[in-house]
Short mmCIF file of N, CA and C in Angstrom, two decimals:
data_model
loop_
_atom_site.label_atom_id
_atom_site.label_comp_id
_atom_site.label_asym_id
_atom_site.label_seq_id
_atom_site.Cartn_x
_atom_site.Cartn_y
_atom_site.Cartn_z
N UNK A 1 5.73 -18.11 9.52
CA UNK A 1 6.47 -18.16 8.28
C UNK A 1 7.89 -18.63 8.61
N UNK A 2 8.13 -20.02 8.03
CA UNK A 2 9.83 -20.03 8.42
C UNK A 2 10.49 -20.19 7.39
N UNK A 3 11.71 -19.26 7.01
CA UNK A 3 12.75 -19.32 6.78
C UNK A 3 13.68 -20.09 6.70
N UNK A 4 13.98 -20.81 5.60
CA UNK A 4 16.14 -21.32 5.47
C UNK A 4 16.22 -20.58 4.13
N UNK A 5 17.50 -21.51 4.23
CA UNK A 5 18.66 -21.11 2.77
C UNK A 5 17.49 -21.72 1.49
N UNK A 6 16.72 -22.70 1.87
CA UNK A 6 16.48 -22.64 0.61
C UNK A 6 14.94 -21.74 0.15
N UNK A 7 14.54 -21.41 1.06
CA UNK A 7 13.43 -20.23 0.51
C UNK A 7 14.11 -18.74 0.25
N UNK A 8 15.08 -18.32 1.11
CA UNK A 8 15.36 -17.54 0.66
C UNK A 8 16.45 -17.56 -0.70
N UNK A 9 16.76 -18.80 -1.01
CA UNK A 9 17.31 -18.75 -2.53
C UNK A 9 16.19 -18.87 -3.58
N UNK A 10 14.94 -19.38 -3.01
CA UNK A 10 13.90 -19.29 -3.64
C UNK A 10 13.09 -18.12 -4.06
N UNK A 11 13.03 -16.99 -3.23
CA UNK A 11 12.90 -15.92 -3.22
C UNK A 11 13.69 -14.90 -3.90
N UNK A 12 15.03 -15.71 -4.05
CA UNK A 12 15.76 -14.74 -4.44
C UNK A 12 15.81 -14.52 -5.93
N UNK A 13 15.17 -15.64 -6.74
CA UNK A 13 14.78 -15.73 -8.15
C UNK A 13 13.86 -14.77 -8.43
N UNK A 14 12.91 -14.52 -7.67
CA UNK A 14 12.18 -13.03 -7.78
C UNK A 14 12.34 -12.17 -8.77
N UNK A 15 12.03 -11.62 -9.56
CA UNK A 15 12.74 -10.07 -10.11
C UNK A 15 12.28 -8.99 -8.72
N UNK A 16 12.76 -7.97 -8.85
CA UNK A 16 12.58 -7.12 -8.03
C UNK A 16 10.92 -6.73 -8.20
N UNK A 17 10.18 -6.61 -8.78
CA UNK A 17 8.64 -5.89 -8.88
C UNK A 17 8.09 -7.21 -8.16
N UNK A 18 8.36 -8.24 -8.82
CA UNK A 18 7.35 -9.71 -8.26
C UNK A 18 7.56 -9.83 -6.06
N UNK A 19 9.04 -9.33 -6.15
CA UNK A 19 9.38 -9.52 -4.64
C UNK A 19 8.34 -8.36 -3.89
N UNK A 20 8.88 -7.38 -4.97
CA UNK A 20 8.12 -5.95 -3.67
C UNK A 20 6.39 -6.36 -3.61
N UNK A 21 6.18 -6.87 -4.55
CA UNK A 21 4.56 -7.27 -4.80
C UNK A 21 4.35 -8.20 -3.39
N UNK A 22 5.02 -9.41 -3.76
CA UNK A 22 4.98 -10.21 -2.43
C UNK A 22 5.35 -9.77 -1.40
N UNK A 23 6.33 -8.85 -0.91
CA UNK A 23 6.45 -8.64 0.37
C UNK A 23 5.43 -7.40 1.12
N UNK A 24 5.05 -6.13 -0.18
CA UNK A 24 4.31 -5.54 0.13
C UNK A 24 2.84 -6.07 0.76
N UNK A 25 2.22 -7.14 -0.16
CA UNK A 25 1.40 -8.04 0.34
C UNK A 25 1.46 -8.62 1.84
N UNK A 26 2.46 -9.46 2.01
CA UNK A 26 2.50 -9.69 3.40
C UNK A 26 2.55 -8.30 4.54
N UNK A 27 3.22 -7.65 4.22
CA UNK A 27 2.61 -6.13 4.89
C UNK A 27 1.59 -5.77 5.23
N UNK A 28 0.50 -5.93 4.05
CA UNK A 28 -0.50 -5.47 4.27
C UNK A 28 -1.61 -6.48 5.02
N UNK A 29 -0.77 -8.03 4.47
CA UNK A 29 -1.50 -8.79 5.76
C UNK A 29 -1.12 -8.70 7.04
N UNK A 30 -0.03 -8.27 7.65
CA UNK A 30 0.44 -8.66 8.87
C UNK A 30 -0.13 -7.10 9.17
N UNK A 31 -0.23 -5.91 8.78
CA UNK A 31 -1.43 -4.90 9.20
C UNK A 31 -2.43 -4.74 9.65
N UNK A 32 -3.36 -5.65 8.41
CA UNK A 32 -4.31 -5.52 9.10
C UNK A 32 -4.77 -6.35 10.20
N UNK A 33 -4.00 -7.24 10.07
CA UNK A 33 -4.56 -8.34 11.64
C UNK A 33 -3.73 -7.86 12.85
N UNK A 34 -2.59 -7.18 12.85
CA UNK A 34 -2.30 -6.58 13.76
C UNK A 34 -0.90 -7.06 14.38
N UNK A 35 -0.44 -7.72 13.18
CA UNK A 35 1.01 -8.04 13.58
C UNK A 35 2.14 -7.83 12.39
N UNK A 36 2.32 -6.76 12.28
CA UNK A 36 3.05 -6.05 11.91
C UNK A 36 4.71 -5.89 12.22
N UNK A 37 4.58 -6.34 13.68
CA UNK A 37 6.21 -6.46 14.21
C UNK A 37 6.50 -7.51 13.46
N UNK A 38 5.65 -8.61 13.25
CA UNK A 38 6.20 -9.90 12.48
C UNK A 38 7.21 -9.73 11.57
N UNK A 39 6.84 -8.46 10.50
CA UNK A 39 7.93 -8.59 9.61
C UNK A 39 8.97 -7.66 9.83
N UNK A 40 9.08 -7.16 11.17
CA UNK A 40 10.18 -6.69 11.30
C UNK A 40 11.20 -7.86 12.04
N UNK A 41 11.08 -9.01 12.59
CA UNK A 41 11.46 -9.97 12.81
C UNK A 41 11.83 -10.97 11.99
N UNK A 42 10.81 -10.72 10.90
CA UNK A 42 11.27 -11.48 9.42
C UNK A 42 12.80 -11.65 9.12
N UNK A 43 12.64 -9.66 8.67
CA UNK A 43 13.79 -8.87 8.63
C UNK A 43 14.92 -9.22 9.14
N UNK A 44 14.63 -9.49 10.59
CA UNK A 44 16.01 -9.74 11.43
C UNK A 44 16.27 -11.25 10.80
N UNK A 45 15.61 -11.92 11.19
CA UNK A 45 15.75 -13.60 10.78
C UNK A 45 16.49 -13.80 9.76
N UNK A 46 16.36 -13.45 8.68
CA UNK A 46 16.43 -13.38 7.45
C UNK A 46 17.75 -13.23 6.86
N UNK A 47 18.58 -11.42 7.82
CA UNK A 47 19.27 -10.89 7.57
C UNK A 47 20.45 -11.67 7.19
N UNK A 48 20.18 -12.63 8.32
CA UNK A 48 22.29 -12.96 8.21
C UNK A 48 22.56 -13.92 7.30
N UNK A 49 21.27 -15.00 6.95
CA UNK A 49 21.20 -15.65 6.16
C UNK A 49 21.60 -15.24 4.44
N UNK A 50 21.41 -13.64 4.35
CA UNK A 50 21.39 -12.87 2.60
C UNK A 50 22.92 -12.74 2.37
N UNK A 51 23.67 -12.95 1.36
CA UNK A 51 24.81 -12.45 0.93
C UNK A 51 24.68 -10.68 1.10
N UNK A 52 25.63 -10.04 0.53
CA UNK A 52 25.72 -8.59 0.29
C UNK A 52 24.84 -7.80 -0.70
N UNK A 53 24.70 -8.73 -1.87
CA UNK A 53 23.61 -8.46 -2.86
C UNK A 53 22.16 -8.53 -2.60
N UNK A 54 22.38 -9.55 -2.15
CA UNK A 54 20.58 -10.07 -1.73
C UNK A 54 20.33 -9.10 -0.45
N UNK A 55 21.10 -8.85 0.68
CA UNK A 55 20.67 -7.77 1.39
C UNK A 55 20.31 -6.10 0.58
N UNK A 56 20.97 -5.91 -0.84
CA UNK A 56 20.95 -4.41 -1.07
C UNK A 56 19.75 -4.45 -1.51
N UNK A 57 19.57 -5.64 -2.22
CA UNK A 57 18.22 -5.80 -3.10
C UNK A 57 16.92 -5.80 -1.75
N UNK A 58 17.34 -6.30 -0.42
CA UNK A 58 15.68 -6.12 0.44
C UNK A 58 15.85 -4.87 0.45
N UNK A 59 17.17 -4.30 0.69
CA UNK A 59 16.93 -2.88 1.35
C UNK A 59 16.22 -2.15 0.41
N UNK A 60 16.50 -2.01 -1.01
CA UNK A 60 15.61 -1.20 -1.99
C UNK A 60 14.68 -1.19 -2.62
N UNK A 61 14.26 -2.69 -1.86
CA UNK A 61 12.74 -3.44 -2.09
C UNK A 61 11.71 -2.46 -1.25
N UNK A 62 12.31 -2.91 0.39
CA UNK A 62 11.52 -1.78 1.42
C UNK A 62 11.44 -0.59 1.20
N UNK A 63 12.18 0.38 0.58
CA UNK A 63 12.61 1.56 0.34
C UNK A 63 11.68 1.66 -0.64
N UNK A 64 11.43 0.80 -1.48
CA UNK A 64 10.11 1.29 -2.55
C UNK A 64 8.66 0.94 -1.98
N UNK A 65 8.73 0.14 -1.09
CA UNK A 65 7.18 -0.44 -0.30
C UNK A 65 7.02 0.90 0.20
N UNK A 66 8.26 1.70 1.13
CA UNK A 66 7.96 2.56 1.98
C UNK A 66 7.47 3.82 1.04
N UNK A 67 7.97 3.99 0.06
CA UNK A 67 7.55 5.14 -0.79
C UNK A 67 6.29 4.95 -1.44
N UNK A 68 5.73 3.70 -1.27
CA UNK A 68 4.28 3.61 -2.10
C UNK A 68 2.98 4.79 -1.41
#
C-alpha cells in the first residue's frame, strides 16, 4: 500500500464512520493473513505526512476500531 499527499488528502474526505469502516477492514485483512505489523507501519508512514487535525481524527478513528 503506498502512500503520498495525495491519498492521504484523498482519504481525508472520508467522514469519520466511512474511514473507521475502511481502516477497520484493512485490519482485519492484514490479520488474518498475518501481517498485522503492516499497519502499524502504515501508521508510522503516514504520520508526518497528517496536519494536527487529520492526526486527531486517526487517533479517534483507532480508538473506536480498538473499542469495537
Amino acid at each position: 500500500m503506498e502512500f503520498n499527499q495525495k491519498t492521504i488528502d484523498q482519504l481525508s474526505q472520508l467522514n469519520d464512520d466511512e474511514l473507521t469502516t475502511l481502516l477497520a477492514e484493512q485490519i482485519r485483512i492484514k490479520k488474518a493473513n498475518g501481517t498485522l505489523g503492516d499497519v502499524e507501519k502504515m501508521v508510522k508512514l503516514i504520520g508526518p505526512m497528517l496536519n494536527r487535525e487529520q492526526r486527531n481524527r486517526l487517533i479517534k478513528i483507532i480508538q473506536s476500531i480498538k473499542n469495537q
